[in-house]
Coordinates of C-alpha atoms in Angstrom, one line a residue:
X85 CA 54.9 210.1 -28.6
X86 CA 57.6 210.2 -25.9
X87 CA 58.1 206.4 -26.0
X88 CA 58.5 203.7 -28.6
X89 CA 55.1 202.8 -30.0
X90 CA 54.5 199.0 -30.4
X91 CA 51.1 197.7 -31.2
X92 CA 50.0 194.2 -32.0
X93 CA 47.2 192.4 -34.0
X94 CA 46.5 189.1 -32.2
X95 CA 43.9 187.1 -34.1
X96 CA 43.0 183.5 -33.3
X97 CA 43.5 181.0 -36.2
X98 CA 40.0 179.6 -36.0
X99 CA 38.8 180.4 -39.6
X100 CA 38.9 183.2 -42.1
X101 CA 39.7 186.8 -41.0
X102 CA 36.4 188.8 -40.8
X103 CA 36.5 192.4 -42.0
X104 CA 36.1 193.5 -38.3
X105 CA 39.5 191.8 -37.7
X106 CA 41.0 193.5 -40.7
X107 CA 39.8 196.9 -39.5
X108 CA 41.4 196.2 -36.1
X109 CA 44.7 195.3 -37.9
X110 CA 44.4 198.4 -40.1
X111 CA 43.9 200.8 -37.1
X112 CA 46.8 199.2 -35.3
X113 CA 48.9 199.6 -38.5
X114 CA 47.9 203.2 -39.0
X115 CA 48.7 204.1 -35.4
X116 CA 52.1 202.4 -35.6
X117 CA 53.1 204.0 -38.8
X118 CA 52.0 207.5 -37.7
X119 CA 54.4 207.3 -34.8
X120 CA 57.2 205.4 -36.5
X121 CA 56.3 202.4 -34.4
X122 CA 56.2 198.7 -34.9
X123 CA 53.2 196.6 -36.0
X124 CA 53.3 193.1 -34.5
X125 CA 51.4 190.0 -35.6
X126 CA 50.8 187.4 -32.8
X127 CA 48.9 184.3 -33.4
X128 CA 46.8 183.5 -30.3
X129 CA 46.2 179.8 -30.8
X130 CA 45.7 178.7 -27.1
X131 CA 42.3 177.3 -28.0
X132 CA 43.5 174.2 -29.8
X133 CA 39.9 172.7 -30.1
X134 CA 39.0 175.5 -32.6
X135 CA 42.3 175.6 -34.4
X136 CA 42.1 175.6 -38.2
X137 CA 45.3 174.6 -40.1
X138 CA 45.1 177.1 -43.0
X139 CA 43.8 180.0 -41.0
X140 CA 47.2 181.5 -40.0
X141 CA 48.4 181.7 -43.6
X142 CA 45.1 183.2 -44.6
X143 CA 45.6 185.9 -42.0
X144 CA 49.1 186.7 -43.4
X145 CA 47.9 186.6 -47.0
X146 CA 45.0 189.0 -46.2
X147 CA 47.3 191.5 -44.5
X148 CA 49.7 191.4 -47.5
X149 CA 46.8 191.9 -50.0
X150 CA 45.6 194.9 -47.9
X151 CA 49.1 196.4 -48.1
X152 CA 49.4 196.4 -44.3
X153 CA 52.0 193.8 -43.6
X154 CA 53.3 193.2 -40.1
X155 CA 56.8 194.3 -39.0
X156 CA 57.3 191.5 -36.5
X157 CA 55.6 188.1 -36.4
X158 CA 55.9 184.5 -37.3
X159 CA 59.0 184.0 -39.5
X160 CA 59.7 187.8 -39.7
X161 CA 62.0 189.9 -37.4
X162 CA 61.4 187.5 -34.5
X163 CA 62.9 189.9 -31.9
X164 CA 60.5 188.7 -29.2
X165 CA 59.6 185.3 -30.7
X166 CA 58.1 182.9 -30.9
X167 CA 54.9 184.6 -32.1
X168 CA 52.5 181.7 -31.8
X169 CA 51.1 181.3 -28.3
X170 CA 51.1 177.5 -28.7
X171 CA 54.9 177.7 -28.9
X172 CA 55.2 179.9 -25.8
X173 CA 53.1 177.7 -23.4
X174 CA 56.1 177.0 -21.2
X175 CA 56.3 180.7 -20.4
X176 CA 52.8 181.0 -19.0
X177 CA 52.8 178.4 -16.2
X178 CA 55.8 180.2 -14.6
X179 CA 53.8 183.4 -14.5
X180 CA 50.7 181.7 -13.2
X181 CA 52.8 180.2 -10.4
X182 CA 54.1 183.7 -9.6
X183 CA 50.5 185.0 -9.1
X184 CA 49.8 182.1 -6.8
X185 CA 53.0 182.9 -4.8
X186 CA 51.9 186.5 -4.5
X187 CA 48.4 185.6 -3.4
X188 CA 46.8 186.9 -6.7
X189 CA 45.7 183.5 -7.9
X190 CA 44.7 180.1 -6.6
X191 CA 44.2 176.4 -7.6
X192 CA 40.7 175.1 -8.2
X193 CA 39.8 171.4 -8.2
X194 CA 36.0 171.8 -8.8
X195 CA 34.6 169.4 -11.3
X196 CA 32.5 170.5 -14.3
X197 CA 29.6 168.5 -12.9
X198 CA 29.8 170.2 -9.5
X199 CA 30.0 173.7 -11.0
X200 CA 27.0 172.8 -13.3
X201 CA 25.0 171.8 -10.3
X202 CA 25.8 175.0 -8.5
X203 CA 24.8 177.0 -11.5
X204 CA 21.4 175.2 -11.8
X205 CA 20.7 175.7 -8.2
X206 CA 21.3 179.4 -8.5
X207 CA 19.1 179.5 -11.6
X208 CA 16.3 177.8 -9.7
X209 CA 16.5 180.6 -7.2
X210 CA 16.4 183.2 -10.0
X211 CA 20.1 184.1 -9.4
X212 CA 23.3 183.8 -11.3
X213 CA 26.3 181.7 -10.1
X214 CA 29.5 183.7 -10.0
X215 CA 32.8 182.2 -8.9
X216 CA 34.3 185.0 -6.8
X217 CA 34.6 186.5 -3.3
X218 CA 30.9 185.5 -2.5
X219 CA 31.7 181.8 -2.4
X220 CA 35.4 181.0 -3.0
X221 CA 36.1 180.5 0.6
X222 CA 32.7 179.4 2.0
X223 CA 33.3 175.7 1.7
X224 CA 31.0 175.0 -1.3
X225 CA 34.0 175.1 -3.7
X226 CA 37.2 173.1 -3.7
X227 CA 40.2 175.3 -4.1
X228 CA 43.6 176.2 -2.5
X229 CA 41.9 178.9 -0.4
X230 CA 40.1 176.4 1.7
X231 CA 42.5 173.4 1.4
X232 CA 45.8 173.0 3.3
X233 CA 49.0 173.2 1.4
X234 CA 49.6 169.5 1.8
X235 CA 46.1 168.7 0.5
X236 CA 46.7 170.9 -2.6
X237 CA 50.0 169.3 -3.3
X238 CA 48.7 165.8 -2.9
X239 CA 45.9 166.5 -5.4
X240 CA 48.3 167.9 -7.9
X241 CA 50.8 165.0 -7.4
X242 CA 48.0 162.5 -7.9
X243 CA 47.2 164.0 -11.3
X244 CA 43.9 165.5 -10.3
X245 CA 42.6 168.0 -12.9
X246 CA 42.8 171.6 -11.8
X247 CA 42.6 175.2 -13.1
X248 CA 44.2 178.4 -11.8
X249 CA 41.9 181.3 -11.2
X250 CA 42.6 185.0 -10.6
X251 CA 41.7 186.2 -7.1
X252 CA 39.8 189.4 -7.9
X253 CA 40.1 192.0 -5.1
X254 CA 37.0 192.8 -3.1
X255 CA 35.3 196.1 -2.4
X256 CA 37.2 198.2 -4.9
X257 CA 36.1 200.8 -7.4
X258 CA 38.5 200.2 -10.2
X259 CA 39.2 203.3 -12.3
X260 CA 40.4 202.8 -15.9
X261 CA 41.2 205.0 -18.9
X262 CA 40.4 204.1 -22.5
X263 CA 41.8 206.2 -25.4
X264 CA 38.5 206.2 -27.2
X265 CA 35.9 205.8 -24.4
X266 CA 37.5 208.0 -21.7
X267 CA 37.1 207.2 -18.0
X268 CA 35.6 203.9 -17.0
X269 CA 34.7 202.7 -13.4
X270 CA 33.7 199.3 -12.2
X271 CA 33.0 197.7 -8.9
X272 CA 35.3 194.7 -8.5
X273 CA 32.6 192.9 -6.5
X274 CA 30.7 192.3 -9.7
X275 CA 33.7 190.5 -11.4
X276 CA 34.2 186.8 -11.4
X277 CA 37.5 185.0 -10.7
X278 CA 38.5 184.2 -14.3
X279 CA 40.4 181.1 -15.2
X280 CA 44.0 181.9 -16.1
X281 CA 45.4 178.4 -16.7
X282 CA 43.4 175.4 -17.9
X283 CA 43.4 171.8 -17.1
X284 CA 44.9 170.9 -20.5
X285 CA 48.2 172.8 -19.6
X286 CA 47.4 175.8 -21.7
X287 CA 46.8 179.4 -20.5
X288 CA 43.5 181.1 -21.2
X289 CA 43.5 184.2 -23.4
X290 CA 43.7 186.5 -20.4
X291 CA 46.9 185.3 -19.0
X292 CA 48.7 184.6 -22.3
X293 CA 47.6 188.0 -23.6
X294 CA 49.0 190.0 -20.6
X295 CA 52.2 188.0 -20.4
X296 CA 52.9 188.3 -24.1
X297 CA 52.0 192.0 -24.3
X298 CA 54.4 192.7 -21.5
X299 CA 57.3 190.6 -22.8
X300 CA 56.8 192.0 -26.3
X301 CA 56.8 195.5 -24.9
X302 CA 53.4 196.5 -26.4
X303 CA 52.7 200.1 -25.7
X304 CA 49.1 200.3 -26.9
X305 CA 46.4 197.7 -27.1
X306 CA 44.0 198.6 -29.8
X307 CA 41.3 195.9 -30.1
X308 CA 37.6 195.4 -30.6
X309 CA 34.8 196.4 -28.3
X310 CA 34.0 192.8 -27.5
X311 CA 37.1 192.8 -25.3
X312 CA 36.0 195.8 -23.2
X313 CA 34.5 193.6 -20.4
X314 CA 38.0 192.0 -20.1
X315 CA 39.7 195.3 -19.5
X316 CA 39.3 195.3 -15.7
X317 CA 40.8 191.8 -15.3
X318 CA 43.7 192.8 -17.6
X319 CA 44.4 196.0 -15.6
X320 CA 44.3 194.0 -12.4
X321 CA 46.7 191.4 -13.8
X322 CA 49.2 194.1 -14.7
X323 CA 48.9 195.4 -11.2
X324 CA 49.3 191.9 -9.7
X325 CA 52.5 191.4 -11.7
X326 CA 53.8 194.8 -10.8
X327 CA 54.0 195.8 -14.5
X328 CA 53.1 199.1 -16.2
X329 CA 49.9 198.5 -18.3
X330 CA 49.8 199.6 -21.9
X331 CA 47.3 202.2 -23.0
X332 CA 43.9 200.6 -24.1
X333 CA 41.6 201.6 -27.0
X334 CA 38.5 199.6 -27.7
X335 CA 37.1 200.0 -31.2
X336 CA 33.4 200.1 -32.0
X337 CA 31.5 197.2 -33.5
X338 CA 30.9 197.0 -37.3
X339 CA 27.1 196.7 -37.5
X340 CA 24.8 195.0 -40.0
X341 CA 23.6 197.1 -42.9
X342 CA 20.3 197.6 -41.1
X343 CA 22.2 199.1 -38.2
X344 CA 21.3 196.6 -35.4
X345 CA 23.6 193.8 -34.3
X346 CA 27.2 192.8 -35.2
X347 CA 27.9 192.2 -38.9
X348 CA 28.2 188.4 -39.6
X349 CA 28.9 186.1 -42.5
X350 CA 25.2 185.3 -42.5
X351 CA 24.4 188.9 -43.4
X352 CA 26.8 188.8 -46.3
X353 CA 25.3 185.5 -47.6
X354 CA 21.8 186.9 -47.2
X355 CA 22.4 190.2 -48.9
X356 CA 25.1 189.2 -51.4
X357 CA 28.3 190.8 -50.3
X358 CA 31.6 189.3 -48.8
X359 CA 32.6 189.7 -45.2
X360 CA 36.1 188.3 -45.7
X361 CA 39.1 190.0 -47.5
X362 CA 40.0 186.9 -49.5
X363 CA 38.0 183.9 -50.7
X364 CA 38.1 181.1 -48.1
X365 CA 37.5 177.4 -48.5
X366 CA 36.4 175.5 -45.4
X367 CA 38.8 172.5 -45.1
X368 CA 36.1 170.3 -43.5
X369 CA 32.9 171.2 -45.3
X370 CA 34.4 172.4 -48.6
X371 CA 32.2 175.5 -48.4
X372 CA 33.6 178.5 -50.2
X373 CA 33.1 182.0 -48.7
X374 CA 33.4 185.0 -51.0
X375 CA 36.3 187.5 -50.7
X376 CA 36.7 191.2 -51.5
X377 CA 39.7 190.4 -53.7
X378 CA 37.9 187.8 -55.8
X379 CA 34.8 190.0 -56.0
X380 CA 37.0 192.6 -57.8
X381 CA 37.7 195.2 -55.2
X382 CA 40.9 197.0 -55.2
X383 CA 42.8 196.7 -52.0
X384 CA 43.1 200.5 -51.7
X385 CA 39.4 201.0 -51.9
X386 CA 38.7 198.2 -49.5
X387 CA 41.1 199.7 -46.9
X388 CA 39.7 203.2 -47.5
X389 CA 36.2 201.9 -46.9
X390 CA 37.2 200.0 -43.7
X391 CA 38.9 203.1 -42.3
X392 CA 35.6 205.0 -42.4
X393 CA 33.9 202.3 -40.3
X394 CA 34.3 204.0 -37.0
X395 CA 36.8 206.7 -37.8
X396 CA 36.4 210.1 -39.6
X397 CA 38.9 212.8 -40.4
X398 CA 36.7 215.6 -39.3
X399 CA 36.4 216.9 -42.9
X400 CA 34.3 216.2 -45.9
X401 CA 37.1 214.3 -47.6
X402 CA 36.4 210.6 -48.1
X403 CA 39.1 209.4 -50.5
X404 CA 42.4 208.7 -48.7
X405 CA 45.5 206.9 -49.9
X406 CA 47.1 204.6 -47.3
X407 CA 49.8 207.4 -46.8
X408 CA 47.0 209.9 -46.2
X409 CA 45.3 207.6 -43.7
X410 CA 48.6 207.3 -41.8
X411 CA 49.0 211.0 -41.7
X412 CA 45.4 211.8 -40.6
X413 CA 44.6 208.9 -38.3
X414 CA 43.9 209.8 -34.7
X415 CA 42.3 207.6 -32.0
X416 CA 40.5 210.6 -30.7
X417 CA 38.5 210.6 -33.9
X418 CA 37.4 207.0 -33.5
X419 CA 33.7 206.8 -32.5
X420 CA 32.4 205.0 -29.4
X421 CA 29.2 203.9 -31.2
X422 CA 28.9 201.1 -33.7
X423 CA 29.6 201.7 -37.4
X424 CA 26.9 200.5 -39.9
X425 CA 28.3 198.6 -42.8
X426 CA 27.0 199.7 -46.3
X427 CA 27.5 197.4 -49.3
X428 CA 26.6 200.3 -51.5
X429 CA 29.3 202.5 -50.0
X430 CA 31.8 199.8 -50.5
X431 CA 31.0 199.7 -54.2
X432 CA 31.1 203.5 -54.3
X433 CA 34.6 203.5 -52.9
X434 CA 35.7 200.9 -55.5
X435 CA 34.2 203.0 -58.3
X436 CA 36.1 206.1 -57.1
X437 CA 39.4 204.1 -57.2
X438 CA 38.5 202.8 -60.6
X439 CA 38.7 206.3 -61.9
X440 CA 42.1 206.9 -60.4
X441 CA 43.6 203.8 -62.2
X442 CA 45.5 204.5 -65.4
X443 CA 44.0 203.1 -68.6
X444 CA 47.2 201.0 -69.0
X445 CA 46.8 199.4 -65.6
X446 CA 43.2 198.6 -66.2
X447 CA 44.0 197.2 -69.7
X448 CA 46.5 194.8 -68.2
X449 CA 43.8 193.6 -65.9
X450 CA 41.3 193.2 -68.7
X451 CA 43.5 191.5 -71.3
X452 CA 43.6 188.1 -69.6
X453 CA 39.8 188.0 -69.5
X454 CA 39.7 188.7 -73.3
X455 CA 42.3 186.1 -73.9
X456 CA 40.2 183.5 -72.1
X457 CA 37.3 184.3 -74.5
X458 CA 39.6 183.8 -77.5
X459 CA 39.7 187.5 -78.4
X460 CA 43.0 188.7 -79.8
X461 CA 42.6 192.4 -80.3
X462 CA 45.8 194.4 -80.0
X463 CA 46.5 196.2 -76.7
X464 CA 46.1 199.7 -78.2
X465 CA 42.6 198.8 -79.2
X466 CA 41.7 197.4 -75.8
X467 CA 43.3 200.5 -74.2
X468 CA 40.9 202.7 -76.2
X469 CA 38.0 200.5 -75.2
X470 CA 38.9 200.7 -71.5
X471 CA 39.3 204.5 -71.7
X472 CA 35.8 204.8 -73.1
X473 CA 34.0 202.6 -70.5
X474 CA 35.8 202.8 -67.2
X475 CA 33.7 205.7 -65.9
X476 CA 30.6 203.4 -65.9
X477 CA 32.4 200.5 -64.3
X478 CA 32.6 199.5 -60.6
X479 CA 34.7 196.4 -61.1
X480 CA 37.0 195.2 -63.9
X481 CA 34.5 192.3 -64.2
X482 CA 32.0 194.9 -65.4
X483 CA 34.1 195.7 -68.5
X484 CA 32.8 192.9 -70.7
X485 CA 29.2 193.8 -70.2
X486 CA 30.0 197.4 -71.0
X487 CA 32.3 196.7 -74.0
X488 CA 31.4 193.3 -75.6
X489 CA 30.0 195.1 -78.6
X490 CA 33.5 196.4 -79.4
X491 CA 34.7 192.8 -79.9
X492 CA 31.6 190.9 -81.1
X493 CA 28.8 191.6 -83.5
X494 CA 25.5 191.7 -81.6
X495 CA 23.4 188.6 -82.2
X496 CA 20.3 189.9 -80.4
X497 CA 18.7 193.3 -79.8
X498 CA 17.0 194.8 -76.7
X499 CA 13.3 194.1 -77.2
X500 CA 11.9 197.2 -75.5
X501 CA 14.4 199.5 -77.3
X502 CA 13.6 197.8 -80.7
X503 CA 9.9 198.2 -80.3
X504 CA 10.2 201.9 -79.5
X505 CA 12.9 202.9 -82.0
X506 CA 12.8 200.5 -85.0
X507 CA 9.7 201.7 -86.9
X508 CA 8.2 200.7 -90.3
X509 CA 10.4 203.2 -92.2
X510 CA 13.6 202.5 -90.3
X511 CA 15.0 199.8 -92.7
X512 CA 14.8 202.2 -95.6
X513 CA 16.6 205.0 -93.6
X514 CA 19.3 202.5 -92.5
X515 CA 19.8 201.3 -96.0
X516 CA 20.3 204.9 -97.2
X517 CA 22.7 205.4 -94.2
X518 CA 24.8 202.5 -95.4
X519 CA 25.3 204.3 -98.7
X520 CA 26.4 207.5 -96.8
X521 CA 28.8 205.5 -94.6
X522 CA 30.3 203.7 -97.6
X523 CA 31.2 207.1 -99.2
X524 CA 33.0 208.4 -96.1
X525 CA 36.8 208.3 -96.6
X526 CA 37.9 209.9 -93.3
X527 CA 36.4 207.5 -90.8
X528 CA 37.5 209.4 -87.7
X529 CA 34.9 209.9 -85.0
X530 CA 34.7 213.7 -85.6
X531 CA 34.4 213.4 -89.4
X532 CA 31.8 210.6 -89.5
X533 CA 29.7 212.6 -86.9
X534 CA 30.0 215.7 -89.1
X535 CA 29.0 213.8 -92.4
X536 CA 26.2 211.8 -90.9
X537 CA 24.6 214.7 -89.0
X538 CA 24.9 216.8 -92.2
X539 CA 22.9 214.1 -94.1
X540 CA 20.3 214.0 -91.3
X541 CA 19.9 217.7 -91.4
X542 CA 19.6 217.7 -95.2
X543 CA 16.8 215.1 -95.0
X544 CA 15.0 217.3 -92.5
X545 CA 14.2 214.4 -90.1
X546 CA 14.7 214.1 -86.4
X547 CA 18.1 213.0 -85.2
X548 CA 16.4 210.3 -83.0
X549 CA 15.1 208.5 -86.1
X550 CA 18.7 207.8 -87.1
X551 CA 20.8 207.9 -84.0
X552 CA 18.8 205.5 -81.9
X553 CA 18.4 202.8 -84.6
X554 CA 22.1 203.2 -85.5
X555 CA 23.2 202.7 -81.9
X556 CA 20.8 199.7 -81.5
X557 CA 22.3 198.2 -84.7
X558 CA 25.9 198.6 -83.5
X559 CA 25.5 197.8 -79.8
X560 CA 22.4 195.7 -79.5
X561 CA 20.9 198.1 -77.0
X562 CA 20.7 201.8 -76.3
X563 CA 23.9 202.0 -74.2
X564 CA 27.6 202.6 -74.6
X565 CA 30.0 205.5 -75.0
X566 CA 29.9 208.2 -77.7
X567 CA 28.3 206.6 -80.8
X568 CA 30.9 208.0 -83.3
X569 CA 33.8 206.8 -81.1
X570 CA 32.3 203.3 -81.4
X571 CA 32.0 203.8 -85.2
X572 CA 35.6 204.8 -85.5
X573 CA 36.9 201.9 -83.4
X574 CA 35.0 199.0 -85.0
X575 CA 35.6 200.4 -88.5
X576 CA 33.6 200.9 -91.7
X577 CA 33.3 197.3 -92.7
X578 CA 32.0 196.2 -89.3
X579 CA 29.6 199.1 -89.1
X580 CA 28.0 198.2 -92.5
X581 CA 27.9 194.5 -91.5
X582 CA 26.0 195.4 -88.3
X583 CA 23.5 197.7 -90.1
X584 CA 22.8 194.9 -92.6
X585 CA 22.3 192.4 -89.8
X586 CA 19.8 194.7 -88.0
X587 CA 17.9 195.4 -91.2
X588 CA 17.6 191.7 -91.7
X589 CA 16.7 190.7 -88.2
X590 CA 14.6 193.6 -86.8

């Protein structure tokens, strides 16, 4: 890039950060890092009625967990601060006034009741009410385009409530360029005159967004598809101010697993998967929403999964480190169409990353769980356990189900497996096997396997008649890693104890 890349992620602190928002942050981060640019966090809290006190910290914590921290933002490198729009509100009125002076905006004194009446009248006629060139000067509306300057000033001085609207140009075919969607054209006659400044003294998103992007020298606006209808207004606002507009890129929606409609929290609740990066507690209701972190996902797998929701590298490769994503990311490879979310694919990514983790790292994650259960096996033993089971695990939380038999003697046995594999003559064979095991001095996996298989061969019986009941006795079910590795790890005394228990209970 021939200029300094500066991108921003600008969420509203109205609740937990949805994974769609995280993906927007991720794509901004990847683009910034690819071009040695700056990733800015700006908190867009102009809507104070929906403000949630702990939402901002949640957003920051989520970005940190995802390993995509911002370069500039609240409390960090505040070169263009403040970074909360509520702390910048004195800026915006000045710019709204500039638009009025230049003829690009006007005061409106219409009451909510009057506007509601106009809407209902239009609906009765089968039409839609739009506040724009059709009616802004025909006398049915009360604004500074039909009032004298003195009348406007008197209304303002008397404390009458007003808003400031943008004066959308008439009869123009507006041509725009989107980095993902290409050329876009729109007839300005179809646009309404959006409110830029509200009666409560706060700007709307549209004005604050444009002013802040300009003052913070944002070069690229990478945001969700839901903001695409706002692009014409934003382009016109840049023109009205006489500023160069940034380049725009509108990302596709993340769709429900069924492929229709935008992914929502309700979908996650219904189908049993999280839609937020971190667990979130609603301060008002006390309701707790699940998070990917608490569900056991690695941040690397979560980010890798998100990157593929709307972007592809153009190859068959699916596993990308964050560094790889930065190197390969290209807005030209972002799709225009929505990306279907797959809970199964999310789990698959986590399982792939499970295999890349060292046994030492996974052991450190598993040890606290064992400690909570009062299990005090040494770390080397747990390391061997983890090494033997991690290929079958998706989450560290799966470890106990896959390995409990290494730490505890089974107290029950799988009914179906018992019925099929524990026959009338099995107790006699298992009693004889105890004698064989007792005589083995070298209790390594390879040696016990050699001696026991030699005994089975000498007896001229099928291996299944011994191996299946033996596994059932040691594990409680027909599952687990290599049987003779289990035997070596739990030791001769425990093997004999478990065989005796099975003979007694089955």
